[in-house]
Amino acid sequence: MITKYYSNKDEIYNTYDKDDLGFTYSKEETTFKVWAPAASQVLLKLYSTGSYQEDGATVLSIKQMKKDDATGVWSKTIQGDLHGVYYTYLIQNGEKISETQDVYSKATGVNSARSMVVDLERTNPEGWENDKHILVDEQTKAIIWEIHVRDFSSSNTSGVSKAHRGTYLAFTETDTKVPYTQQKTCLSYLKDLGITHVQLNPVFDFGSVNEATGVEYNWGYDPVNYNVPEGSYSTDPYNGEVRIKEFKQMVQALHNAGIGVVMDVVYNHMYSGDDSCFEKTVPNYYFRKQGSRYLNSSGCGNVTASEKVMFRKFMIDSVKYWAEEYHIDGFRFDLMACHDYETMNLIREELDKIDKRILMYGEPWTADNGDNGISGEDCCSKQNAKKLSSRIGMFNDDMRNGIKGGSDDDTKGYIQGSNYDTYKVLAGMLGASSDTFGRWAKRPSQCITYASAHDNLTLWDKLLKSNWKKNFNTTDDRIIEQNKLSAAFVMISLGVPFMLAGEEFARTKFGEHNSYKSPDNINSIDWTRAIGYKELVDYYKGLIAIRKKMPLLTDSSEEAVHKTYMTYNGKVIAGTMANIDGGDDEYKYMAIVVNNTGEKCPFELKSKYELPNRWYVIVDHDSASGEAMREFDNRMEIRPYSALVIVDADSYDRIHNVKEKLLIPNNEC
Ligand code: CA
């Protein structure tokens, strides 16, 4: 139950703070409750099916609901076992009578029109009672891989059975391979890669794909029912129970593989304003409006009102429901600056009661600040990061742009040889938490570090465009080198690393920068690229493994910045990390050096601590194996177009129990 609100702007309506909106099911009876304070009449209509067809024949009954004036909640209890019964409300506001599904729907029939009563226990897959959240101690220990359910397996290169391609159940297939090869795909591939969490593009019920045919493609940033899984990813969208069970099977399979599940939640706008269950239930309440005009900071036709008591409550209830019922391990908030910071902090507080380690982060921007309807002081922008919990992260677009240049244009960033925005890279490497280089975050846990996401060109396509190349399958050295530098920056930085699925094997969308409704042949993961770009995959994999062995990189405290020393000489970036209080199984010193020029460059390592004399190279131009490849000879030069990661030899020898010094000759720095 939500007991605390920092603001109450609802002068007109009485509100409701209990947690039983929607239906409360038992085998003996089901009670329906809907908050509709402005309504003069509400009827409950029960159906035997969930689809529009044969309406007259499928109506079971229509019942009058009763209003509690103190709260504005209408309720009705029906005797009997209602599992599988579909329902709508007929709500009269003024002269207008609207038929709508339940705002608090947990299940629906095909294409969302009717809600369904569901006994959730019957949707639990075998072993669900033993399924546990996959969590990391601190947000900065997460390594996030962003994937669209359909893209994951829609291509026949996934090796997933035809019936499961593009569905939740594709995640449950183990030992999948690219046909006729030994290349692992999907879940078995992810286990090897070493990421800790997948972030799923929208998996709540959205409106842009016809569930009856499933033909269209869409990312799904157009919510219809927030608390219902999308039907087009299930094997039977007509039966409201199936998608719930299959969604849980997906979560269970990922959890069994040791991978956490982050949901991309889009509370900032809906598929439709006027036709949404929210507007039909309580007109002119849940959305920000100016007269009859919907404000549009979401850029998608309407923006919701997180500051209103009952939408705030809805967001909190919804997030809690996914975390508890579906064991979701993290939430990524789309266009988070459409929301007020009080709401986001309350969500953090409520999630903390379930588990403090549940991830929370979002996009710190809107599509149109001028049409947001809440002040710049109140919204979740980077400027207001200090008002938010330090465990609510924000995507660091500054570092993203500093690394590679503009997201869709042909401008260059540091990795393509430009030194114009290098300070943004330096600030980002310090988790946007350094007063010296630029700070908006309170701590590194607030900074999501990345170079690519579902929006915009893939990193590979961006590199091709900015280098004026046209071959999407190129193995051009320079492009591969630049990709490696980007990976090194993202993984060997403070903050929370994040990447678009397939970034590690040169994923291409053939130059399409906004593929939200492009066909599968643009969006699908082509798993054969994991073979063609194995060198890149191995490089990412190595960096991920190294990150996990250097606690300072995943330190979310404010002190982490002070143990890290960044230098930049106009060409080369060098960062030294001192973890001198670390345990015997941890590296004490690590340094990353990056050269974006075509020449060997000198550099200098600096630290406020005394630096060791002996170092080993564990990442160089060619490899990021994490194994000591050779001793670093202090000549302090770095090869062209390369990133170097070195660790102090004493720690390495101690950790790896090396009895004799490495005897590999020093022939290259
Ligand atoms: Ca849908």
XYZ file of C-alpha atoms and ligand atoms in Angstrom:
670
model
C 0.000 0.000 0.000
C 1.232 3.482 -0.852
C 1.112 5.563 2.267
C 3.148 8.611 1.434
C 2.832 11.303 -1.190
C 4.931 14.418 -1.304
C 2.417 16.350 -3.295
C -1.278 16.256 -3.897
C -2.417 18.320 -6.799
C -5.780 16.630 -7.001
C -8.020 19.363 -5.698
C -11.097 18.040 -7.460
C -11.192 14.331 -6.721
C -10.936 12.132 -3.703
C -8.158 9.611 -4.209
C -7.548 6.018 -3.144
C -4.466 4.532 -1.523
C -5.193 0.813 -1.141
C -3.661 -1.855 -3.339
C -6.776 -3.664 -4.537
C -7.732 -1.729 -7.672
C -8.517 -4.039 -10.590
C -9.798 -7.419 -9.468
C -9.186 -9.496 -6.376
C -9.572 -13.156 -7.257
C -10.392 -16.228 -5.233
C -11.917 -19.501 -6.356
C -15.106 -18.555 -4.504
C -15.559 -14.955 -5.655
C -13.963 -12.058 -7.488
C -14.219 -8.398 -6.450
C -13.779 -5.666 -9.061
C -12.741 -2.126 -8.123
C -12.243 0.835 -10.404
C -11.408 4.424 -9.480
C -13.809 6.610 -11.457
C -14.657 9.589 -9.220
C -16.266 11.662 -11.967
C -18.564 8.915 -13.230
C -22.325 8.975 -12.694
C -22.677 5.270 -13.444
C -20.362 2.287 -13.907
C -21.441 -1.119 -15.200
C -19.369 -4.293 -15.154
C -19.772 -6.357 -18.322
C -18.633 -9.990 -18.327
C -17.767 -11.906 -21.501
C -16.843 -15.494 -22.246
C -14.257 -14.533 -24.896
C -11.645 -11.872 -25.292
C -12.142 -10.899 -28.896
C -14.495 -8.407 -30.557
C -16.256 -10.982 -32.687
C -19.759 -12.254 -31.907
C -20.288 -9.682 -29.194
C -23.927 -10.438 -28.433
C -23.335 -14.148 -28.146
C -20.419 -13.853 -25.722
C -21.875 -11.462 -23.124
C -22.386 -13.346 -19.877
C -23.874 -10.570 -17.764
C -23.934 -6.854 -17.039
C -23.855 -5.723 -13.405
C -24.300 -2.366 -11.738
C -21.291 -1.273 -9.668
C -21.557 0.709 -6.456
C -19.661 3.890 -5.666
C -17.882 4.735 -2.431
C -18.113 8.543 -2.346
C -15.222 8.889 0.087
C -12.740 7.441 -2.419
C -14.391 7.568 -5.845
C -14.004 3.794 -6.170
C -16.764 1.688 -7.742
C -16.915 -1.964 -6.751
C -18.787 -5.213 -7.327
C -18.283 -8.753 -6.097
C -19.336 -11.718 -8.230
C -19.684 -15.216 -6.765
C -18.031 -18.221 -8.396
C -14.681 -19.045 -10.006
C -14.170 -16.342 -12.631
C -10.740 -17.430 -13.877
C -10.725 -16.971 -17.654
C -13.773 -14.678 -17.711
C -13.234 -11.481 -19.727
C -14.619 -8.129 -18.621
C -14.959 -4.449 -19.435
C -16.422 -1.418 -17.687
C -19.145 0.782 -19.113
C -18.411 4.167 -17.603
C -20.661 7.195 -17.877
C -18.879 10.527 -17.537
C -21.273 13.404 -18.260
C -23.335 12.445 -21.297
C -20.707 10.097 -22.642
C -20.686 6.343 -21.996
C -17.382 4.563 -22.762
C -16.659 0.865 -22.774
C -13.118 0.224 -21.629
C -10.800 -2.436 -20.364
C -9.516 -2.106 -16.784
C -6.688 0.401 -16.124
C -5.351 -2.282 -13.773
C -5.743 -5.159 -16.274
C -3.495 -8.132 -15.556
C -4.585 -10.185 -18.539
C -6.412 -9.406 -21.758
C -7.703 -11.125 -24.839
C -6.273 -10.536 -28.281
C -5.437 -6.898 -29.057
C -6.165 -5.623 -25.576
C -9.850 -4.787 -25.831
C -11.106 -6.798 -22.882
C -9.545 -7.538 -19.546
C -9.515 -11.058 -18.171
C -9.802 -12.375 -14.635
C -6.839 -14.610 -14.017
C -5.777 -16.896 -11.228
C -2.096 -16.024 -11.412
C -1.073 -19.220 -9.668
C -2.223 -21.142 -12.710
C 0.179 -19.151 -14.914
C 3.300 -20.172 -13.005
C 5.620 -22.456 -14.955
C 7.049 -25.525 -13.263
C 9.649 -24.562 -10.700
C 8.549 -20.915 -10.569
C 8.351 -21.084 -6.771
C 12.127 -21.555 -6.774
C 12.830 -18.777 -9.261
C 14.832 -15.928 -7.741
C 15.781 -12.423 -8.785
C 19.238 -12.115 -10.342
C 20.794 -9.084 -8.702
C 24.164 -7.423 -8.325
C 25.280 -5.743 -5.118
C 25.593 -2.356 -6.722
C 24.135 -0.912 -9.893
C 27.686 -0.358 -11.195
C 28.284 -4.120 -11.170
C 25.643 -4.590 -13.847
C 26.595 -5.009 -17.509
C 23.489 -4.481 -19.608
C 22.716 -5.845 -23.099
C 19.675 -4.287 -24.772
C 17.543 -6.632 -26.884
C 14.145 -6.660 -28.597
C 12.298 -9.944 -28.035
C 11.612 -10.424 -31.726
C 15.091 -9.413 -32.933
C 16.718 -11.925 -30.598
C 15.530 -14.955 -32.545
C 13.490 -13.917 -35.603
C 16.277 -14.787 -38.034
C 16.814 -18.417 -38.978
C 20.483 -17.831 -38.103
C 19.373 -17.987 -34.450
C 18.958 -21.744 -34.709
C 15.788 -21.418 -32.631
C 12.892 -23.706 -33.615
C 10.583 -22.103 -36.133
C 7.586 -22.122 -33.783
C 9.474 -20.119 -31.168
C 11.277 -17.588 -33.355
C 10.450 -14.050 -32.333
C 8.659 -15.130 -29.145
C 9.212 -15.223 -25.389
C 9.832 -18.962 -25.627
C 12.921 -18.462 -27.818
C 14.688 -17.516 -24.587
C 13.943 -20.963 -23.174
C 15.838 -22.817 -25.899
C 19.275 -23.910 -24.826
C 22.255 -25.056 -26.896
C 21.125 -23.179 -29.978
C 23.673 -22.692 -32.758
C 23.898 -20.993 -36.118
C 22.753 -23.817 -38.425
C 25.591 -26.020 -39.711
C 28.141 -24.324 -37.442
C 29.377 -24.521 -33.868
C 28.596 -20.840 -33.243
C 26.430 -20.513 -30.141
C 23.405 -18.214 -30.332
C 20.774 -16.705 -28.049
C 20.857 -17.844 -24.432
C 23.912 -20.077 -24.694
C 25.790 -17.275 -26.455
C 24.857 -14.813 -23.694
C 26.115 -17.107 -20.960
C 29.564 -16.990 -22.574
C 29.557 -13.256 -23.217
C 29.460 -12.441 -19.509
C 26.817 -9.715 -19.422
C 24.792 -9.618 -16.202
C 21.437 -8.277 -17.419
C 19.396 -8.121 -20.564
C 17.212 -5.071 -21.072
C 14.108 -5.953 -23.046
C 12.554 -3.375 -25.352
C 8.838 -3.018 -24.491
C 7.224 -6.284 -23.430
C 4.097 -4.818 -21.834
C 1.038 -4.792 -24.093
C 1.475 -2.242 -26.869
C -0.781 -1.203 -29.718
C 1.225 -1.068 -32.916
C 1.320 -4.767 -33.793
C -1.868 -6.658 -34.634
C -1.677 -9.644 -32.311
C -4.056 -11.644 -34.491
C -1.619 -11.635 -37.405
C 1.710 -10.564 -35.897
C 2.794 -9.398 -39.328
C 3.921 -5.839 -38.615
C 7.150 -5.101 -36.812
C 7.377 -2.463 -34.101
C 9.655 -1.670 -31.184
C 6.519 -1.253 -29.080
C 6.911 2.193 -27.516
C 3.137 2.651 -27.539
C 1.583 1.211 -24.390
C -2.018 0.057 -24.149
C -2.083 -2.096 -20.990
C 0.890 -1.486 -18.718
C 0.465 -4.574 -16.551
C -0.143 -7.141 -19.306
C 2.569 -8.831 -21.386
C 2.459 -8.100 -25.121
C 0.462 -10.759 -26.959
C 2.318 -10.885 -30.273
C 5.335 -12.494 -28.564
C 3.190 -15.339 -27.207
C 2.206 -18.507 -29.037
C -1.505 -17.805 -28.408
C -2.559 -14.158 -28.025
C -6.253 -15.113 -27.765
C -5.968 -16.889 -24.424
C -4.976 -14.280 -21.833
C -3.267 -16.884 -19.673
C -0.730 -18.041 -22.264
C 1.308 -14.853 -22.641
C 1.669 -14.566 -18.853
C 2.978 -18.086 -18.506
C 5.344 -17.776 -21.469
C 6.690 -14.450 -20.210
C 7.462 -16.099 -16.885
C 9.158 -18.984 -18.707
C 11.390 -16.440 -20.443
C 12.333 -14.795 -17.141
C 12.929 -18.181 -15.550
C 15.206 -19.304 -18.395
C 17.282 -16.122 -18.175
C 17.496 -16.457 -14.407
C 18.583 -20.078 -14.739
C 21.376 -18.804 -16.986
C 22.387 -16.310 -14.267
C 21.120 -13.309 -16.212
C 18.854 -10.607 -14.765
C 15.941 -9.075 -16.673
C 15.417 -5.327 -17.035
C 12.123 -4.075 -18.442
C 11.923 -0.998 -20.595
C 8.895 0.822 -19.165
C 7.141 3.592 -21.058
C 4.870 5.301 -18.561
C 5.382 8.692 -20.241
C 2.790 8.294 -22.995
C 0.248 5.877 -24.470
C -0.693 4.505 -27.865
C -3.721 6.787 -27.804
C -4.938 9.536 -25.461
C -8.686 9.607 -26.116
C -8.986 5.852 -26.663
C -6.906 4.837 -23.656
C -8.478 3.126 -20.668
C -7.182 5.983 -18.505
C -8.955 8.746 -20.406
C -12.175 6.746 -20.764
C -12.222 5.974 -17.040
C -11.391 9.455 -15.699
C -11.455 12.106 -18.451
C -8.935 14.950 -18.296
C -7.062 13.477 -15.372
C -4.222 11.092 -16.222
C -2.690 13.102 -19.067
C -1.210 16.593 -19.041
C -3.488 18.786 -21.091
C -3.999 22.407 -22.004
C -7.758 22.611 -22.468
C -8.534 19.680 -24.727
C -4.997 19.623 -26.222
C -2.705 16.872 -25.019
C 0.734 18.152 -24.131
C 3.368 16.243 -26.065
C 6.793 16.244 -24.427
C 6.902 12.531 -25.267
C 6.837 13.395 -28.966
C 4.252 10.646 -29.396
C 0.946 12.524 -29.172
C 0.391 12.744 -25.431
C 2.244 12.843 -22.132
C 1.010 11.330 -18.884
C 0.872 13.151 -15.548
C 3.207 11.445 -13.079
C 2.619 14.267 -10.592
C -1.087 13.404 -10.251
C -1.733 11.251 -7.201
C -3.477 8.426 -9.022
C -1.075 8.191 -11.975
C 1.861 8.316 -9.585
C 0.210 5.540 -7.611
C -0.365 3.622 -10.827
C 3.308 3.839 -11.821
C 4.398 2.649 -8.392
C 1.846 -0.190 -8.320
C 2.777 -1.251 -11.830
C 6.531 -1.393 -11.234
C 5.989 -3.301 -8.000
C 3.672 -5.735 -9.767
C 6.268 -6.581 -12.421
C 9.006 -6.941 -9.815
C 6.918 -9.209 -7.583
C 4.742 -11.214 -9.968
C 7.250 -11.569 -12.832
C 10.506 -11.348 -10.825
C 11.765 -8.444 -12.944
C 15.230 -7.326 -11.820
C 15.417 -3.780 -13.114
C 13.529 -0.987 -14.827
C 14.624 1.379 -17.582
C 12.339 4.425 -17.825
C 11.724 5.774 -21.278
C 11.904 9.602 -21.542
C 12.296 9.849 -17.784
C 12.384 13.664 -17.890
C 8.655 13.539 -18.657
C 8.317 12.363 -15.038
C 8.795 14.407 -11.869
C 11.636 13.448 -9.546
C 9.373 12.915 -6.542
C 7.584 10.100 -8.332
C 10.837 8.458 -9.365
C 12.226 8.664 -5.827
C 9.022 7.107 -4.488
C 9.345 4.258 -6.973
C 12.922 3.728 -5.777
C 11.722 3.651 -2.159
C 9.011 1.129 -2.939
C 11.377 -1.090 -4.944
C 13.849 -0.916 -2.072
C 11.246 -2.604 0.118
C 11.365 -5.555 -2.301
C 15.132 -5.416 -2.846
C 17.525 -2.469 -2.931
C 19.508 -4.128 -5.689
C 16.750 -3.898 -8.288
C 18.173 -1.700 -11.043
C 16.592 1.621 -11.889
C 17.638 4.061 -14.598
C 16.217 6.041 -17.483
C 16.589 8.554 -20.250
C 17.178 12.000 -18.694
C 15.426 13.860 -21.502
C 12.064 14.529 -23.144
C 11.237 14.915 -26.812
C 10.080 18.509 -26.235
C 10.929 20.374 -23.022
C 8.609 23.231 -23.945
C 5.553 20.995 -23.933
C 6.189 19.014 -20.768
C 3.710 20.624 -18.394
C 5.969 20.333 -15.353
C 8.789 22.730 -14.610
C 12.409 22.172 -15.505
C 13.070 22.160 -11.757
C 10.841 19.143 -11.233
C 11.673 16.846 -14.151
C 14.233 14.022 -14.210
C 16.890 15.714 -16.325
C 20.634 15.416 -15.748
C 20.531 18.925 -14.246
C 18.284 17.536 -11.514
C 20.272 14.345 -10.900
C 21.141 15.634 -7.436
C 17.463 15.592 -6.507
C 17.190 11.920 -7.391
C 18.327 8.867 -5.501
C 21.933 7.984 -6.329
C 20.560 4.583 -7.361
C 18.513 6.005 -10.202
C 20.775 6.044 -13.251
C 20.710 8.236 -16.338
C 22.089 7.592 -19.805
C 25.241 9.641 -20.346
C 24.672 11.034 -23.824
C 27.613 13.444 -23.345
C 30.092 10.596 -23.167
C 28.312 8.751 -25.979
C 28.750 11.756 -28.251
C 32.294 12.368 -27.060
C 33.228 8.803 -27.978
C 31.748 8.620 -31.477
C 30.267 12.023 -32.454
C 26.599 12.708 -33.216
C 24.325 9.678 -33.168
C 23.066 9.834 -36.741
C 25.326 12.223 -38.633
C 28.809 11.809 -40.061
C 30.611 13.821 -37.371
C 33.531 12.234 -35.564
C 34.246 11.684 -31.893
C 37.450 10.767 -30.108
C 37.617 7.228 -31.499
C 37.540 8.506 -35.092
C 40.386 10.945 -34.343
C 38.573 14.087 -33.258
C 39.810 15.754 -30.085
C 37.046 18.310 -29.928
C 34.886 16.700 -27.212
C 37.519 14.636 -25.424
C 36.681 16.174 -22.061
C 33.249 14.542 -22.339
C 34.942 11.157 -22.609
C 37.160 11.902 -19.611
C 34.183 13.073 -17.540
C 32.252 9.981 -18.569
C 35.089 7.638 -17.653
C 34.755 9.045 -14.159
C 31.055 8.244 -14.055
C 30.124 11.920 -14.579
C 31.024 12.270 -10.901
C 34.245 14.286 -11.113
C 34.297 17.966 -10.181
C 37.505 18.357 -12.194
C 36.320 17.028 -15.528
C 32.592 17.688 -15.408
C 29.933 16.418 -13.146
C 26.208 15.940 -13.136
C 25.957 12.646 -11.247
C 26.112 12.267 -7.492
C 27.977 8.974 -7.859
C 28.995 6.592 -10.637
C 25.853 4.515 -9.958
C 23.869 7.349 -11.515
C 25.760 7.216 -14.803
C 24.828 4.761 -17.579
C 27.888 4.515 -19.827
C 27.245 3.586 -23.446
C 27.999 4.106 -27.095
C 24.895 2.603 -28.710
C 21.246 1.806 -27.965
C 18.147 0.878 -29.982
C 17.636 4.496 -31.026
C 19.868 5.897 -33.767
C 22.480 4.240 -35.932
C 24.120 1.119 -34.589
C 27.682 1.810 -33.501
C 28.926 -0.061 -36.573
C 26.735 1.936 -38.967
C 27.776 5.165 -37.259
C 31.436 4.252 -37.711
C 30.863 3.466 -41.379
C 29.016 6.734 -41.957
C 31.585 8.895 -40.186
C 34.385 7.182 -42.120
C 32.528 7.491 -45.426
C 32.393 3.728 -45.925
C 29.501 1.938 -47.546
C 30.197 -1.778 -47.104
C 28.267 -3.016 -44.060
C 30.321 -6.212 -43.994
C 33.685 -4.531 -44.191
C 36.627 -5.790 -42.190
C 38.449 -2.492 -42.647
C 41.135 -2.272 -39.941
C 40.356 1.297 -39.019
C 36.671 0.605 -38.373
C 37.433 -2.441 -36.233
C 40.032 -0.444 -34.307
C 37.570 2.366 -33.634
C 34.957 -0.124 -32.468
C 37.482 -1.618 -30.054
C 38.351 1.803 -28.632
C 34.674 2.451 -27.979
C 34.324 -0.875 -26.166
C 37.382 -0.125 -24.034
C 35.962 3.239 -22.992
C 32.590 1.774 -22.037
C 33.929 -1.221 -20.108
C 36.988 0.350 -18.455
C 35.134 3.290 -16.926
C 33.326 4.019 -13.707
C 29.551 3.897 -14.106
C 27.122 1.305 -15.444
C 28.094 -0.151 -18.851
C 25.331 -0.676 -21.385
C 25.257 -1.749 -25.022
C 22.891 -2.548 -27.833
C 22.673 -6.278 -28.538
C 25.108 -7.213 -31.257
C 27.304 -4.129 -30.873
C 29.973 -6.714 -30.088
C 29.684 -8.293 -33.546
C 29.342 -5.199 -35.688
C 25.546 -5.253 -35.795
C 24.243 -3.362 -38.768
C 20.807 -2.058 -39.639
C 22.169 -1.161 -43.066
C 22.233 2.542 -42.254
C 18.678 2.780 -40.889
C 18.809 5.170 -37.924
C 15.225 4.771 -36.675
C 14.165 1.182 -37.290
C 11.121 1.245 -34.973
C 8.851 -0.135 -37.686
C 11.387 -1.465 -40.175
C 10.993 -5.079 -41.245
C 12.780 -8.014 -39.661
C 15.498 -8.041 -42.300
C 16.694 -4.680 -40.887
C 16.133 -5.409 -37.193
C 16.847 -9.124 -36.704
C 20.044 -10.194 -35.076
C 22.151 -11.892 -37.755
C 23.992 -14.429 -35.637
C 26.426 -15.306 -38.436
C 28.147 -12.008 -37.671
C 29.295 -13.524 -34.376
C 31.403 -15.790 -36.587
C 32.511 -13.112 -39.058
C 33.472 -10.674 -36.307
C 34.714 -13.175 -33.750
C 37.740 -10.971 -33.064
C 35.412 -8.193 -31.874
C 33.237 -10.541 -29.820
C 36.318 -11.882 -28.062
C 37.527 -8.351 -27.418
C 34.225 -7.409 -25.718
C 34.146 -10.660 -23.796
C 37.665 -10.062 -22.519
C 36.889 -6.513 -21.419
C 33.774 -7.693 -19.564
C 35.819 -10.289 -17.702
C 38.498 -7.714 -16.824
C 35.872 -5.285 -15.541
C 34.609 -7.923 -13.131
C 38.112 -8.339 -11.683
C 38.770 -4.666 -10.950
C 36.509 -3.548 -8.082
C 37.360 0.120 -8.515
C 35.630 0.103 -11.904
C 32.433 -1.094 -10.258
C 32.763 1.038 -7.139
C 29.642 3.187 -6.886
C 30.875 5.420 -4.049
C 31.861 9.050 -4.368
C 35.407 8.093 -3.332
C 35.969 6.013 -6.472
C 36.664 9.149 -8.474
C 39.427 10.172 -6.103
C 41.263 6.887 -6.590
C 41.284 7.420 -10.341
C 43.610 9.821 -12.125
C 42.872 10.930 -15.673
C 45.343 12.698 -17.950
C 45.087 13.889 -21.516
C 47.993 15.306 -23.506
C 46.045 16.501 -26.517
C 46.199 13.088 -28.147
C 46.407 10.252 -25.673
C 44.003 9.618 -22.804
C 45.526 7.872 -19.809
C 43.672 6.846 -16.663
C 45.232 5.255 -13.604
C 43.152 3.421 -11.026
C 44.521 2.690 -7.574
C 42.727 0.046 -5.561
C 45.409 -0.105 -2.886
C 43.086 -1.248 -0.116
C 41.752 -4.086 -2.275
C 41.877 -7.746 -1.276
C 44.484 -10.313 -2.299
C 42.353 -11.487 -5.180
C 41.947 -8.004 -6.633
C 44.175 -5.884 -8.844
C 45.803 -3.033 -6.930
C 46.616 -0.882 -9.929
C 45.184 -0.739 -13.396
C 45.710 1.783 -16.160
C 43.973 2.377 -19.443
C 45.690 4.282 -22.235
C 44.008 5.150 -25.519
C 45.619 6.527 -28.659
C 43.333 7.793 -31.428
C 46.140 8.861 -33.762
C 48.066 7.124 -36.517
C 51.371 7.551 -34.677
C 53.084 5.930 -31.760
C 52.500 8.355 -28.930
C 54.253 8.940 -25.648
C 52.157 9.226 -22.519
C 52.541 9.582 -18.800
C 50.806 7.751 -15.989
C 49.952 9.847 -12.969
C 48.456 9.120 -9.611
C 48.448 10.616 -6.158
C 49.708 7.216 -5.042
C 53.181 5.873 -5.770
C 52.893 3.780 -8.892
C 54.380 0.299 -9.279
C 57.407 -0.324 -11.475
C 56.295 -3.535 -13.072
C 53.181 -3.824 -15.213
C 51.696 -6.466 -17.460
C 49.757 -5.763 -20.632
C 46.352 -7.476 -20.510
C 44.638 -5.548 -23.338
C 46.332 -4.280 -26.454
C 45.551 -3.416 -30.054
C 44.765 -7.010 -30.959
C 43.500 -8.741 -27.879
C 41.616 -8.188 -24.640
C 42.180 -11.647 -23.261
C 42.853 -10.422 -19.732
C 45.854 -12.740 -19.650
C 49.255 -11.146 -19.198
C 50.582 -10.999 -22.737
C 53.926 -9.413 -21.917
C 55.590 -7.149 -19.440
C 55.050 -3.482 -20.048
C 58.481 -1.949 -20.246
C 57.798 1.605 -19.124
C 58.803 3.046 -22.444
C 55.436 4.732 -22.153
C 54.521 4.751 -25.781
C 51.333 3.432 -27.254
C 50.762 1.929 -30.671
C 48.569 3.840 -33.165
C 44.799 3.420 -32.987
C 44.809 1.273 -29.905
C 43.751 0.909 -26.312
C 46.114 -0.532 -23.765
C 45.109 -1.877 -20.367
C 47.915 -2.715 -17.975
C 47.850 -4.083 -14.429
C 50.497 -4.142 -11.754
C 52.559 -7.296 -12.023
C 52.606 -8.061 -8.299
C 48.816 -8.267 -8.091
C 48.613 -10.255 -11.269
C 51.198 -12.755 -10.127
C 49.522 -13.056 -6.752
C 46.050 -13.544 -8.243
C 47.235 -15.964 -10.888
C 49.701 -17.605 -8.545
C 52.523 -17.146 -11.030
C 55.729 -18.490 -9.548
C 58.122 -17.162 -12.100
C 58.048 -13.920 -13.971
C 56.651 -14.005 -17.452
C 59.409 -14.804 -19.881
C 57.790 -13.389 -22.960
C 60.055 -10.897 -24.744
C 59.187 -7.234 -24.845
C 59.024 -6.431 -28.497
C 56.145 -4.051 -28.582
C 54.532 -1.605 -26.265
Ca -0.631 -5.651 -28.020
